[in-house]
Coordinates of C-alpha atoms and ligand atoms in Angstrom, one line a residue:
X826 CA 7.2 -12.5 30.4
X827 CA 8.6 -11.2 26.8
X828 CA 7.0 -10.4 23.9
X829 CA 10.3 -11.5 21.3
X830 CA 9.9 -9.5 18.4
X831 CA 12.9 -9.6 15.5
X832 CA 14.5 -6.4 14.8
X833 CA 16.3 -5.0 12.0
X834 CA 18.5 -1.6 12.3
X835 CA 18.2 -0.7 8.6
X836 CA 20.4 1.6 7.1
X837 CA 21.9 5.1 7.0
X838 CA 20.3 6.9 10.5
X839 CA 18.7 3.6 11.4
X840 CA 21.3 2.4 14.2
X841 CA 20.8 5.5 15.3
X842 CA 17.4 5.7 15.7
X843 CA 16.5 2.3 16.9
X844 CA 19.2 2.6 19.3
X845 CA 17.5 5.3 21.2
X846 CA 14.1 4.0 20.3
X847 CA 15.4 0.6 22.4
X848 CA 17.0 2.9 25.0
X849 CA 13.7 4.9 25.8
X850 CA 12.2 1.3 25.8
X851 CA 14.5 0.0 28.4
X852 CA 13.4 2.7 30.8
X853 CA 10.4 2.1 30.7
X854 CA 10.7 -1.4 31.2
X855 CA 9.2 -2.4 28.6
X856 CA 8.8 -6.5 28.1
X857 CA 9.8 -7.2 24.9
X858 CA 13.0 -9.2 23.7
X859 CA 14.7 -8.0 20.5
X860 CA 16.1 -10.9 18.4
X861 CA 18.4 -9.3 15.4
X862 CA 18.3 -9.8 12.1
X863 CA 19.7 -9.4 8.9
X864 CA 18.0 -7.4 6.5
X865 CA 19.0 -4.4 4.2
X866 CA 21.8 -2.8 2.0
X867 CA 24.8 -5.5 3.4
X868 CA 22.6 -8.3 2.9
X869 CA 22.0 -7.1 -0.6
X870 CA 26.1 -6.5 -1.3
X871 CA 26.3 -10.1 -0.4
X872 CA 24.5 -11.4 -3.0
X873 CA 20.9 -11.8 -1.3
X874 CA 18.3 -10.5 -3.9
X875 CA 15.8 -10.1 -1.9
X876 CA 17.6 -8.2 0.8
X877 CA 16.9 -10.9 3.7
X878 CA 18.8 -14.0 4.8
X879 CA 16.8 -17.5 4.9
X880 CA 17.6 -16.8 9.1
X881 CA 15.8 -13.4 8.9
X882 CA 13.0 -14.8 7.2
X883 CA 12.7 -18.0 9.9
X884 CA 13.4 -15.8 12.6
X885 CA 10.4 -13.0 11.5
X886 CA 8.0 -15.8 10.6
X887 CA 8.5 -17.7 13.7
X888 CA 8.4 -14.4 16.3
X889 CA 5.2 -13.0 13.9
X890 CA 6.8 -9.3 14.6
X891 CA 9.3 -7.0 13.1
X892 CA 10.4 -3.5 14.1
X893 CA 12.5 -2.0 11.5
X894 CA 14.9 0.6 10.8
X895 CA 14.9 2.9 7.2
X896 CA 16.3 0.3 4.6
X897 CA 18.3 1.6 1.5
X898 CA 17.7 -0.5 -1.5
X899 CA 20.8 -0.4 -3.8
X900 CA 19.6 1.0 -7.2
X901 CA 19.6 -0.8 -10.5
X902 CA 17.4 -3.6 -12.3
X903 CA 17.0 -6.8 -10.7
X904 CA 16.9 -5.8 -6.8
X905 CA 13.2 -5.1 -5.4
X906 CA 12.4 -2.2 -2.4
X907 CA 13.2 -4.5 0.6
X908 CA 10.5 -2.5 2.0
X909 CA 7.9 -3.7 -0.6
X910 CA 9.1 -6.8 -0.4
X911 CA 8.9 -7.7 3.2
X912 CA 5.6 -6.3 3.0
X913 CA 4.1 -8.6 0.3
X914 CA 5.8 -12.2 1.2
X915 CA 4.2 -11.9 4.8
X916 CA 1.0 -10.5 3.0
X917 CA 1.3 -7.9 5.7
X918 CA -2.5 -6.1 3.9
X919 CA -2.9 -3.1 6.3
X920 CA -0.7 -0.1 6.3
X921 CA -2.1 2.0 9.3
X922 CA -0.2 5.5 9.6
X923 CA -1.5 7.8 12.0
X924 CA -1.3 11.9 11.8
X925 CA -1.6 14.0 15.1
X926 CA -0.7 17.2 15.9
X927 CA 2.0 17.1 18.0
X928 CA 3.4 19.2 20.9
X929 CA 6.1 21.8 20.3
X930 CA 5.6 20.7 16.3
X931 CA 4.9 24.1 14.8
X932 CA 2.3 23.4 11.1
X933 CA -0.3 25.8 9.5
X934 CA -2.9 24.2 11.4
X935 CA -1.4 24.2 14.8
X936 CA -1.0 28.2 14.6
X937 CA -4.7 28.1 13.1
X938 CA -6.0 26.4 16.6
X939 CA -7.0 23.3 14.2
X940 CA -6.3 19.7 15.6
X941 CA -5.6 16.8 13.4
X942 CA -6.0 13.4 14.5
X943 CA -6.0 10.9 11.4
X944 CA -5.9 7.3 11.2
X945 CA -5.0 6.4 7.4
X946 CA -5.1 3.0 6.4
X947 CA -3.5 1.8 2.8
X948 CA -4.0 -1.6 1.1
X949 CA -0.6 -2.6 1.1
X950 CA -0.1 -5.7 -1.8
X951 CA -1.7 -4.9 -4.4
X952 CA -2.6 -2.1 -6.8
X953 CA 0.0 -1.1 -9.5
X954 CA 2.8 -2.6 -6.5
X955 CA 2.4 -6.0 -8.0
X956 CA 5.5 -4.5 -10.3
X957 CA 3.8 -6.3 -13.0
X958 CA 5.3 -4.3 -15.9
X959 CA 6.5 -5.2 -19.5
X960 CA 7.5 -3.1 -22.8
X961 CA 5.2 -4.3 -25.4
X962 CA 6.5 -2.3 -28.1
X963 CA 10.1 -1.0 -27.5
X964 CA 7.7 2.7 -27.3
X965 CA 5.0 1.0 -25.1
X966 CA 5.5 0.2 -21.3
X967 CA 2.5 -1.5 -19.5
X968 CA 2.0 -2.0 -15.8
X969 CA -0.9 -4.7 -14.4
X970 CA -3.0 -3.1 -11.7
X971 CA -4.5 -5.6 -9.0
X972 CA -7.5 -4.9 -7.3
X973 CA -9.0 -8.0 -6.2
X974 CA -12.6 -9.1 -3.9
X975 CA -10.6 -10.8 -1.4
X976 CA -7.8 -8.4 -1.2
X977 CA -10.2 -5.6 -0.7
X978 CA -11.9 -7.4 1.7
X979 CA -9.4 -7.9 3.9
X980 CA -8.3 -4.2 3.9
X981 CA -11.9 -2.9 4.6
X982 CA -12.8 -5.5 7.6
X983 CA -9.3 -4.3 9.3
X984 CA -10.2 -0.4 8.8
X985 CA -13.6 -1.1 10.2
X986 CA -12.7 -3.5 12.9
X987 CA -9.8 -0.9 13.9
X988 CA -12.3 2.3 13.7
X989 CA -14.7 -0.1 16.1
X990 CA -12.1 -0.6 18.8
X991 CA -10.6 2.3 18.8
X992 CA -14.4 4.2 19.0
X993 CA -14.3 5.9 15.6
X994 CA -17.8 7.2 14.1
X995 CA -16.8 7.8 10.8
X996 CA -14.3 5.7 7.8
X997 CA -14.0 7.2 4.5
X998 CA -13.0 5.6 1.6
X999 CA -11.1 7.2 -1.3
X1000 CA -10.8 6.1 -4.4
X1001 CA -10.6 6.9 -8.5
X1002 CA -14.0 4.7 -9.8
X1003 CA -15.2 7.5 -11.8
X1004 CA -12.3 6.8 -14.1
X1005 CA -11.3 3.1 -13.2
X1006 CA -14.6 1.7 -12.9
X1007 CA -13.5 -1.8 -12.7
X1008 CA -10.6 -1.8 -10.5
X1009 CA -11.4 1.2 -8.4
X1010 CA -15.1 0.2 -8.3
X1011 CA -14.1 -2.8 -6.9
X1012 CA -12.6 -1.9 -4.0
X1013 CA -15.0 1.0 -3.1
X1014 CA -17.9 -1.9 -3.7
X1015 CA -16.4 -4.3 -1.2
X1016 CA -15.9 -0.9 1.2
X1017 CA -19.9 -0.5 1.4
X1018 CA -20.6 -4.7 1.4
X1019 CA -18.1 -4.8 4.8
X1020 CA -19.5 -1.5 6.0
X1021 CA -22.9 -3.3 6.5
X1022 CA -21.6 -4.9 9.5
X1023 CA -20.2 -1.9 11.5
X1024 CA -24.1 0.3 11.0
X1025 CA -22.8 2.2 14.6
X1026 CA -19.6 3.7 11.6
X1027 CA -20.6 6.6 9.1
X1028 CA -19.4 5.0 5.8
X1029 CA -18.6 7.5 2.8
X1030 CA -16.6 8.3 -0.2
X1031 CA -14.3 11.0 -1.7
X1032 CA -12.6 11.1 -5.4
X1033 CA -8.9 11.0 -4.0
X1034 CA -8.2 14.5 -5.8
X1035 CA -10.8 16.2 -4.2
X1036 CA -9.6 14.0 -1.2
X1037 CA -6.3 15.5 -1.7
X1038 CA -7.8 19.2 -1.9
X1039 CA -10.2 18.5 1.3
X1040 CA -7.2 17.5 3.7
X1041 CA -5.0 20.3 2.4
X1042 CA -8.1 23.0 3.6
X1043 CA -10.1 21.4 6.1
X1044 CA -8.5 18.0 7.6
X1045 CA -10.5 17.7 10.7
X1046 CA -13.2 17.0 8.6
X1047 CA -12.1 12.8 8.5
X1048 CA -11.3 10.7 11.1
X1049 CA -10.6 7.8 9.1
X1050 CA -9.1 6.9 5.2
X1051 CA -8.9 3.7 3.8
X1052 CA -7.0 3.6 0.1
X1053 CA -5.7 1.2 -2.3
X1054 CA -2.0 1.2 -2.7
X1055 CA -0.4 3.7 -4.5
X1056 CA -3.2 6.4 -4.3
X1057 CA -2.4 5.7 -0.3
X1058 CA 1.0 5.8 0.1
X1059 CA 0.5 9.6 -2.1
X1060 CA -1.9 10.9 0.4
X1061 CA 0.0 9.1 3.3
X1062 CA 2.6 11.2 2.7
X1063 CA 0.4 14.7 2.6
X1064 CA -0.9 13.9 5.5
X1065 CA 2.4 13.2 6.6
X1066 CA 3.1 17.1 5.9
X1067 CA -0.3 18.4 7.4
X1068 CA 1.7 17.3 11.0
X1069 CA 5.1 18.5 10.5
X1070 CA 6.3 16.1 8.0
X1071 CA 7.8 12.2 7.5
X1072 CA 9.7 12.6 10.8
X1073 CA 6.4 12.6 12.9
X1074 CA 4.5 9.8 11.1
X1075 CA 4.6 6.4 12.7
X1076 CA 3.7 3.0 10.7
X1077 CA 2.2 -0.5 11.0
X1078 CA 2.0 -3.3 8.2
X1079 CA -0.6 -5.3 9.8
X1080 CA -1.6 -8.8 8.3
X1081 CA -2.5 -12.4 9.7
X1082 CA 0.3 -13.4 11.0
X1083 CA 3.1 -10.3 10.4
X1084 CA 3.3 -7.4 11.2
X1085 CA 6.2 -4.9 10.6
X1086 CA 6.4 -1.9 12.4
X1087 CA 8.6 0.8 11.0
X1088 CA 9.1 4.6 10.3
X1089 CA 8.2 5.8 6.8
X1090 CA 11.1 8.6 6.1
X1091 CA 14.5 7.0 4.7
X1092 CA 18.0 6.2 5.9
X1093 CA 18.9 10.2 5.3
X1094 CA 22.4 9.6 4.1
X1095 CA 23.2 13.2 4.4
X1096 CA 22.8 13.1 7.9
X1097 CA 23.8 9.3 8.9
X1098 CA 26.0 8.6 11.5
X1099 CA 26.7 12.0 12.5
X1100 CA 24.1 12.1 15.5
X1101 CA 21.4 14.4 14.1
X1102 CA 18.2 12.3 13.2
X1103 CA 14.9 12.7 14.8
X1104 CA 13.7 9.2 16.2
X1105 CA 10.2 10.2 16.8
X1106 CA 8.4 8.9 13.9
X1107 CA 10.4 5.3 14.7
X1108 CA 10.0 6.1 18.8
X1109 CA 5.9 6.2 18.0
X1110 CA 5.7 3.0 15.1
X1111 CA 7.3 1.5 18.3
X1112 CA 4.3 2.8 20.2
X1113 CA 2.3 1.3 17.6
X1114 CA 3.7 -2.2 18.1
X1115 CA 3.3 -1.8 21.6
X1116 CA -0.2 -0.8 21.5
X1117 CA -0.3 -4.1 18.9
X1118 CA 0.4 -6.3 22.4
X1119 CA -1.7 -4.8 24.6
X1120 CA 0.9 -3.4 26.3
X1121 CA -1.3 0.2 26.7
X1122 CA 0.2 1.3 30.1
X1123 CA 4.1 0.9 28.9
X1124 CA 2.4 3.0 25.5
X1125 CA 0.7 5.8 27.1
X1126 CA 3.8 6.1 29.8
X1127 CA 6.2 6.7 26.9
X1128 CA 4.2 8.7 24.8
X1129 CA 3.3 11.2 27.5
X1130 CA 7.0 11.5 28.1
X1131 CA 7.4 12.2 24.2
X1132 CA 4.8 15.1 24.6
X1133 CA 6.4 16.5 27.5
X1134 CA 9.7 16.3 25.9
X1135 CA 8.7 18.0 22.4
X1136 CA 6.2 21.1 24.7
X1137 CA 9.2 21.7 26.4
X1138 CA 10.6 22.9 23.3
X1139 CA 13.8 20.2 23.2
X1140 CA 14.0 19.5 19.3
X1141 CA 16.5 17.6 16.7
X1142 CA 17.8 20.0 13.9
X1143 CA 14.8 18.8 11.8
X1144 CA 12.5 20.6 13.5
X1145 CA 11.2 22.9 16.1
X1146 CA 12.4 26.7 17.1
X1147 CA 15.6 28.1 16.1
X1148 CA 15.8 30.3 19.3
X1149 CA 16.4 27.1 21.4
X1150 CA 19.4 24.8 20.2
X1151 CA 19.1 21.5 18.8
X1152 CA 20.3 18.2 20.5
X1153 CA 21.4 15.1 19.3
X1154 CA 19.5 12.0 18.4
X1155 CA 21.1 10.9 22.0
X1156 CA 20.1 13.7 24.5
X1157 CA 16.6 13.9 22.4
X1158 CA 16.3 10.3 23.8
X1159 CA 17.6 10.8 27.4
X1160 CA 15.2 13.8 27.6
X1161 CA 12.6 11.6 26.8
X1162 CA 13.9 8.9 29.4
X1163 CA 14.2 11.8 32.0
X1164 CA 9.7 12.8 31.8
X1165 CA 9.0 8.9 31.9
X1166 CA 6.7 8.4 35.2
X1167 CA 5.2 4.7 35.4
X1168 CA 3.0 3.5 37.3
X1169 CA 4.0 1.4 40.2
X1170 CA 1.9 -1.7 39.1
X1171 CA 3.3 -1.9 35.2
X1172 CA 4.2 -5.2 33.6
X1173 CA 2.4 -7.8 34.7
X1174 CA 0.7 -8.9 31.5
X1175 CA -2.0 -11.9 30.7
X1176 CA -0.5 -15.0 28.8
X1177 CA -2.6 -15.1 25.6
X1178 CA -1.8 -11.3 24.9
X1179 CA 1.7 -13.0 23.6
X1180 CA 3.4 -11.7 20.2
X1181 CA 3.1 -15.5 17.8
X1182 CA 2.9 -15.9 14.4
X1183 CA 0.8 -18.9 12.8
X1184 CA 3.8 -19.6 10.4
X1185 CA 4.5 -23.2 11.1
X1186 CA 1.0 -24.1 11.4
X1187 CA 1.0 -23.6 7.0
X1188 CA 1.6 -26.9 4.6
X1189 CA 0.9 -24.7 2.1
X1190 CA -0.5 -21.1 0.8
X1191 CA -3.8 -19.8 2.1
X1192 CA -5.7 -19.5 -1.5
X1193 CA -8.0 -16.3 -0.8
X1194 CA -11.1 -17.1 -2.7
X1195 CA -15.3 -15.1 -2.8
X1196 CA -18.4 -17.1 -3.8
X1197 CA -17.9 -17.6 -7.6
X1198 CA -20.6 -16.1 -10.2
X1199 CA -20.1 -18.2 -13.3
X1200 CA -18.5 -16.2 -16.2
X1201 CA -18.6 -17.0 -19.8
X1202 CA -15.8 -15.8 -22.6
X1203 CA -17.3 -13.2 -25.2
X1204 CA -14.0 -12.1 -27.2
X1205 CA -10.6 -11.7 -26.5
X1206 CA -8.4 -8.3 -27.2
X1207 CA -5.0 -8.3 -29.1
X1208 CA -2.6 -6.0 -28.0
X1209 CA -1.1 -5.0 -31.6
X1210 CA 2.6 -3.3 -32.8
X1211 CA 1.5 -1.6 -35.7
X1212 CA 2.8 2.0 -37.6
X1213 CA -0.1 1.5 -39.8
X1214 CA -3.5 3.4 -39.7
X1215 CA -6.3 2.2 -37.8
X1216 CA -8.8 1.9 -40.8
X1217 CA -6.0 -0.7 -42.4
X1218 CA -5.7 -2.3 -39.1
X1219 CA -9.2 -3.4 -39.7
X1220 CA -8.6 -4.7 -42.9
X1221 CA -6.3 -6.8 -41.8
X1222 CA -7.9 -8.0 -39.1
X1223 CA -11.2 -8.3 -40.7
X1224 CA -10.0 -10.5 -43.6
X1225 CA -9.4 -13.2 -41.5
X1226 CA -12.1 -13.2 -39.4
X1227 CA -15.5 -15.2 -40.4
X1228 CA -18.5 -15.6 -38.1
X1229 CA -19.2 -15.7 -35.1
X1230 CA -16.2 -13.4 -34.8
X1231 CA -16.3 -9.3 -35.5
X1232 CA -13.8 -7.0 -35.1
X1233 CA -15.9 -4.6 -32.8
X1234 CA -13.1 -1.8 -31.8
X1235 CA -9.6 -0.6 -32.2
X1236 CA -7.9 1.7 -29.5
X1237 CA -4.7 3.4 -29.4
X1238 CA -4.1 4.2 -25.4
X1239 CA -7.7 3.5 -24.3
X1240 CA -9.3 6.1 -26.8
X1241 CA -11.5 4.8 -29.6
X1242 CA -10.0 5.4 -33.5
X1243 CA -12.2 2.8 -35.0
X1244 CA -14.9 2.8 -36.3
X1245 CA -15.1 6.2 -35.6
X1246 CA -12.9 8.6 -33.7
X1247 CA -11.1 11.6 -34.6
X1248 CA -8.0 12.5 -36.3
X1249 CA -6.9 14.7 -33.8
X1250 CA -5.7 11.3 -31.7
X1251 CA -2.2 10.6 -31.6
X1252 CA -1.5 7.4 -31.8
X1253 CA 1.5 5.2 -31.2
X1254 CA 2.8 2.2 -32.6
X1255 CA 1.0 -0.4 -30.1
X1256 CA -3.2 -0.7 -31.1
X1257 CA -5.5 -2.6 -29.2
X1258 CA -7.5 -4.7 -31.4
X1259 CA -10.9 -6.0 -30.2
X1260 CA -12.2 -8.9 -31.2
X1261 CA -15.9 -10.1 -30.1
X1262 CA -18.6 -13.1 -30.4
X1263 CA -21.9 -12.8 -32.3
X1264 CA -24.5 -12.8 -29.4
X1265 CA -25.6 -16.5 -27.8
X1266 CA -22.6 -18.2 -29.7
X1267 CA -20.2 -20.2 -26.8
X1268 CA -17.0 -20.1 -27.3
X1269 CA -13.5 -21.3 -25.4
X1270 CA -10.3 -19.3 -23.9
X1271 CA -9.1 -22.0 -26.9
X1272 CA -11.4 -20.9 -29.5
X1273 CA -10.0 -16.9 -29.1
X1274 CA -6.4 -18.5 -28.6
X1275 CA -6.4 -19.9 -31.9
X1276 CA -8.3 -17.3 -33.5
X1277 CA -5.0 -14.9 -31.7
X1278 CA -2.6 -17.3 -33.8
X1279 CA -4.3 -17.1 -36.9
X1280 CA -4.0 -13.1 -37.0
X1281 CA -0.6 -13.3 -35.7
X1282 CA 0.1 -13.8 -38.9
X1283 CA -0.4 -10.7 -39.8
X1284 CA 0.6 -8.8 -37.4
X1285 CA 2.9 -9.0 -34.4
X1286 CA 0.8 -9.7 -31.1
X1287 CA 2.2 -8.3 -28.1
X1288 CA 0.0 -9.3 -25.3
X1289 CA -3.8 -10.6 -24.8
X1290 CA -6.7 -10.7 -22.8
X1291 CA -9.8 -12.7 -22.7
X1292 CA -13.2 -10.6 -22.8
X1293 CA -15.2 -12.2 -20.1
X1294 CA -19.2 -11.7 -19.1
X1295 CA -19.8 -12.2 -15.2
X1296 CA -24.1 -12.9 -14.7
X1297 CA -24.3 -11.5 -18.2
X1298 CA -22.0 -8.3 -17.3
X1299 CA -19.5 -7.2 -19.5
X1300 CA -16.4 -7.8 -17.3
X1301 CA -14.5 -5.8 -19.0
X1302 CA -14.0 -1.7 -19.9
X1303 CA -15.3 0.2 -23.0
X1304 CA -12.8 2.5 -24.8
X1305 CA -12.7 6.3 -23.9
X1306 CA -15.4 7.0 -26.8
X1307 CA -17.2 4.0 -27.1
X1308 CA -20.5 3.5 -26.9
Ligands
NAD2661 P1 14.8 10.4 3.4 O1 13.5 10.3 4.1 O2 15.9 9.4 3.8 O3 15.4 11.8 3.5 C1 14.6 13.0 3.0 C2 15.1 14.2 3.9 O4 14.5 14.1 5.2 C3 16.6 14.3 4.1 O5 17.0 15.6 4.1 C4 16.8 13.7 5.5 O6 18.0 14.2 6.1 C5 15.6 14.1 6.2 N1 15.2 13.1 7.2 C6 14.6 11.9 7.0 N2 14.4 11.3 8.1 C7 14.9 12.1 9.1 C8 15.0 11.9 10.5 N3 14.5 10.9 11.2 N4 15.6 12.9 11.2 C9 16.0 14.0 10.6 N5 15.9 14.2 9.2 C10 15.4 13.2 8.5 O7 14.4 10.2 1.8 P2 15.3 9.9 0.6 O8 16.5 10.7 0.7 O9 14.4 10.0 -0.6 O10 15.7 8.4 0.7 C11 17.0 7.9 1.1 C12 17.0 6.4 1.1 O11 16.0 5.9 2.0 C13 16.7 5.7 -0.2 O12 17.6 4.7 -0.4 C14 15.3 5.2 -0.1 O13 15.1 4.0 -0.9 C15 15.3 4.8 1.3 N6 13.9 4.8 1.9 C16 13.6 3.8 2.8 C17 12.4 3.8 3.4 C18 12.1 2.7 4.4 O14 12.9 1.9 4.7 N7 10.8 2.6 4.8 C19 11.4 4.8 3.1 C20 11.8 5.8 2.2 C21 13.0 5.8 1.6

C-alpha cells in the first residue's frame, strides 16, 4: 500500500539532493510512490508563467502532496517565485520549519551545552506576499498588506492543534501591533480567541525585534513561534542559523488539501552538479512528509540513521570538521543507508492514513468568511500627487467641499503636516488627503466616490480608500501625530 506523492527535482543541486533523499528512502522501504512533475526553471523557458504545466498542477491536486527540490525563478518582471506561487494557489496556510540541534553540527549553543528544539510556524499567503504593489507617483511605491480574520484563523488553529499533538506547553506569538495596530493587531487578536480552546498551552506574545534579540541570546526559552508572513520567513531563517544554518532546516507548507514539503536553502549554482550539496535539510522536510502520513516508524528509522551518520563525524563540504574529509552528496547518502536498522514488523499501514487531496470534490472556491459586525462608511482618503505645500493642499481641497464633508487631515508618509505638524517633515510629492463625515450623517461608498471625482479636478488622485466604522470603531489608523 503506497502513499503517491508528486515530486519535482527543482533546480541547480536539486537532482542531486532528491536523488539521494529517494535513495535513503528506498532503503528503508519506505511506501510511497513518486509521480514526477514538471515544475521550475525549464518549464519557465518554455513559456509557462507560472512555472508549472496544467499536468503538474492536475497531478499535485489530485495526489494532495508535493516533495520538492530548490527551484530557480528566472529573474525579470512578469515571472512570480514558483515557490510563492505553488504555495498560495493550493492555499497551502502553514509553513512549519523546525530547528534542532543536530549531531556532529558544531553552533555557539552546541559548545555552550544549550539544546534548541524549535517548532516555527509562518502564515504563508498573506502579509505583504500578496505582491500587491503599484507606483502611485513615479517617486511613490506602495505595497498592500493582508492580514485577514479567517486567514489568521486558520494559521493559529494549525499551530495550536500541532503544539497539542505533538505535547507542547507553550506557543508564542510574534508580532509588530505596537506599530501596525490594525493588521498586526489582528492576527495577534485571533492568536488569543483560538488559544481559548487549547487552556492545557501557555499562550504569549513577543515584539518580533525583541523576538529577534531573545533567540539570538537565550533560544531555549520558546518551544513554539507562530508569525505572519514576511516577519516569519526573517526569523525562519535566524533560527535557521542558531542550528548550523539553511542546510539543516527542514520545511512543510501545510493547508487543507496540499501540502508541499521542501528544503528552504536554494539551487546553489556554484556548487550544482558537481556532487557537493548537503541533502540533509531536503532528507529531513522528507521526514516531515513522512511524519505527515503517519508513517512514524519509517521516520524515526531514518532519522536515527541521519544522527548516527552526522556523530560519526561524516560531513558534506558545507559543514562539519576540517580534520576529517568531506564526502560527496552520494557517499553522505550511502552512509546514511549503511546505520539504517528497521524493525522487522515495518510497513504495514492502516487504509485511511492514505495521502488524498479533496481537489475534485470543489465546483467552486471555498469563500473563507467570520460572523459579520455591520460597518458603516465615515469618509474616504485620497491618495494625492502634489509638489505643493500642505497648507495649499487644503485650500484646494477645502473649496470644494460643503457639509457634511471636512477635510480632517493631510499626511505625507503616515506623519501628520496638517493642521499642525512640523516643518522639519520631509515630504514627497504623493499627500494623503483625508476627507471625513459630520457626525450621525449616512453616507454611501457612492456619495465619497463622487465627492473623489469632484476634487479630481483639482488634483491628480492616485489611489483611494473608504474610511469605514465597524460597532462604532474607527476601522481605520490615525496619522503618526494625530490625535
Ligand atoms: P542558496 O541557498 O542557493 O545558496 C546560498 C549558499 O549556500 C551558497 O554558497 C550555496 O552553495 C550554499 N548552499 C545552499 N544549499 C546548500 C546545500 N544543500 N549544500 C551545500 N551548500 C549549500 O541561495 P541563493 O544563492 O540566494 O539562491 C540561488 C537560487 O535559489 C535563486 O535562484 C533563488 O531564487 C533560489 N531559491 C530557491 C528556494 C526554493 O526553491 N525554496 C529558496 C531560496 C532560494
Amino acid at each position: 500500500m503506497n502513499f503517491k506523492v508528486a515530486l519535482a527535482e527543482g533546480d541547480g543541486i536539486g537532482p542531486e539532493i532528491v536523488e539521494a533523499v529517494l535513495a535513503v528512502f528506498s532503503a528503508a522501504r519506505v511506501p510511497v510512490s513518486f509521480e514526477r512533475v514538471e515544475i521550475g526553471l525549464s518549464v519557465f523557458q518554455r513559456g509557462f508563467t507560472t512555472g508549472m504545466t496544467r499536468e503538474a498542477q492536475e497531478t499535485v491536486e489530485r495526489v494532495g502532496t508535493l516533495f520538492k527540490g530548490p527551484m530557480e525563478t528566472p529573474k525579470g518582471k512578469g515571472v512570480k517565485s514558483i515557490n510563492v506561487t505553488a504555495r498560495k494557489l493550493w492555499n497551502t496556510y502553514a509553513n512549519k520549519r523546525v530547528f534542532r540541534s543536530l549531531p556532529g553540527v558544531e553552533t555557539p549553543f552546541s559548545k555552550a551545552g544549550i539544546p534548541i528544539n524549535l517548532t516555527l510556524v509562518r502564515e504563508n499567503i498573506e502579509d505583504t506576499y500578496g505582491g500587491i504593489e503599484h507606483f502611485l507617483t513615479h517617486d511613490v511605491a506602495l505595497c498592500r498588506r493582508f492580514i485577514t480574520r479567517p486567514g489568521s484563523e486558520q494559521v493559529h488553529r494549525y499551530t495550536f492543534e500541532m503544539a497539542r499533538k505533538n505535547g507542547f506547553k507553550k506557543v508564542t506569538c510574534g508580532h509588530k501591533a505596537n506599530i501596525m495596530k490594525l493588521t498586526d493587531g489582528l492576527f495577534l487578536e485571533v492568536f488569543y480567541e483560538v488559544s481559548r480552546d487549547y487552556p492545557e498551552i501557555v499562550a504569549n506574545d513577543v515584539i518580533v525585534d525583541d523576538l529577534a534579540m531573545k533567540l539570538v541570546r537565550a533560544p531555549d526559552q520558546f518551544q513554539v513561534l507562530v508569525l505572519p508572513n514576511l516577519q516569519g520567513d526573517i526569523i525562519s531563517d535566524l533560527c535557521a542559523g542558531l542550528v548550523g544554518g539553511l542546510g539543516f532546516a527542514p520545511s512543510a507548507n501545510v493547508g487543507d488539501s496540499v501540502a508541499i514539503f521542501e528544503a528552504v536553502h536554494g539551487t546553489a549554482p556554484d556548487i550544482a552538479g558537481k556532487g557537493l550539496a548537503n541533502p540533509t535539510s531536503l532528507l529531513m522536510s522528507g521526514l516531515m512528509m513522512l511524519r505527515h502520513f503517519g508513517l512514524m516508524e519509517h521516520a524515526t528509522a531514518i532519522e536515527n540513521a541521519l544522527y548516527l551518520t552526522l556523530e560519526s563525524g561524516i560531513h558534506t563540504s558545507d559543514f562539519g570538521s576540517r580534520d576529517k574529509k568531506a564526502c560527496s552528496t552520494k557517499e553522505f547518502a550511502q552512509a546514511i543507508i549503511s546505520n539504517i536498522k528497521l524493525p522487522a514488523d515495518i510497513a504495514e499501514l492502516a487504509a485511511d492514513k492514505r495521502g488524498s487531496s479533496n481537489a475534485a470534490e470543489r465546483s467552486g472556491h471555498r469563500l473563507l468568511e467570520s460572523a459579520k459586525n455591520g460597518g458603516v462608511v465615515v469618509g474616504i482618503d485620497l491618495f494625492v500627487e502634489s509638489n505643493n505645500q500642505p497648507p495649499a493642499i487644503a485650500q484646494s481641497v477645502k473649496s470644494l467641499l460643503a457639509r457634511p464633508y471636512k477635510l480632517t487631515l493631510i499626511s505625507n508618509r503616515g506623519t501628520q503636516v496638517w493642521p499642525s505638524g512640523s516643518l522639519l517633515t520631509d515630504c514627497v510629492n504623493q499627500y494623503r488627503v483625508r476627507i471625513e463625515v459630520d457626525e450621525g450623517v449616512s453616507v454611501t461608498e457612492r456619495d465619497m466616490l463622487r465627492l473623489a471625482l469632484k476634487i479630481s479636478e483639482c488634483m491628480r488622485i492616485s489611489s483611494t480608500e473608504m474610511l469605514m466604522k465597524y460597532k462604532d470603531l474607527p476601522a481605520y489608523s490615525l496619522a503618526q501625530g494625530q490625535s
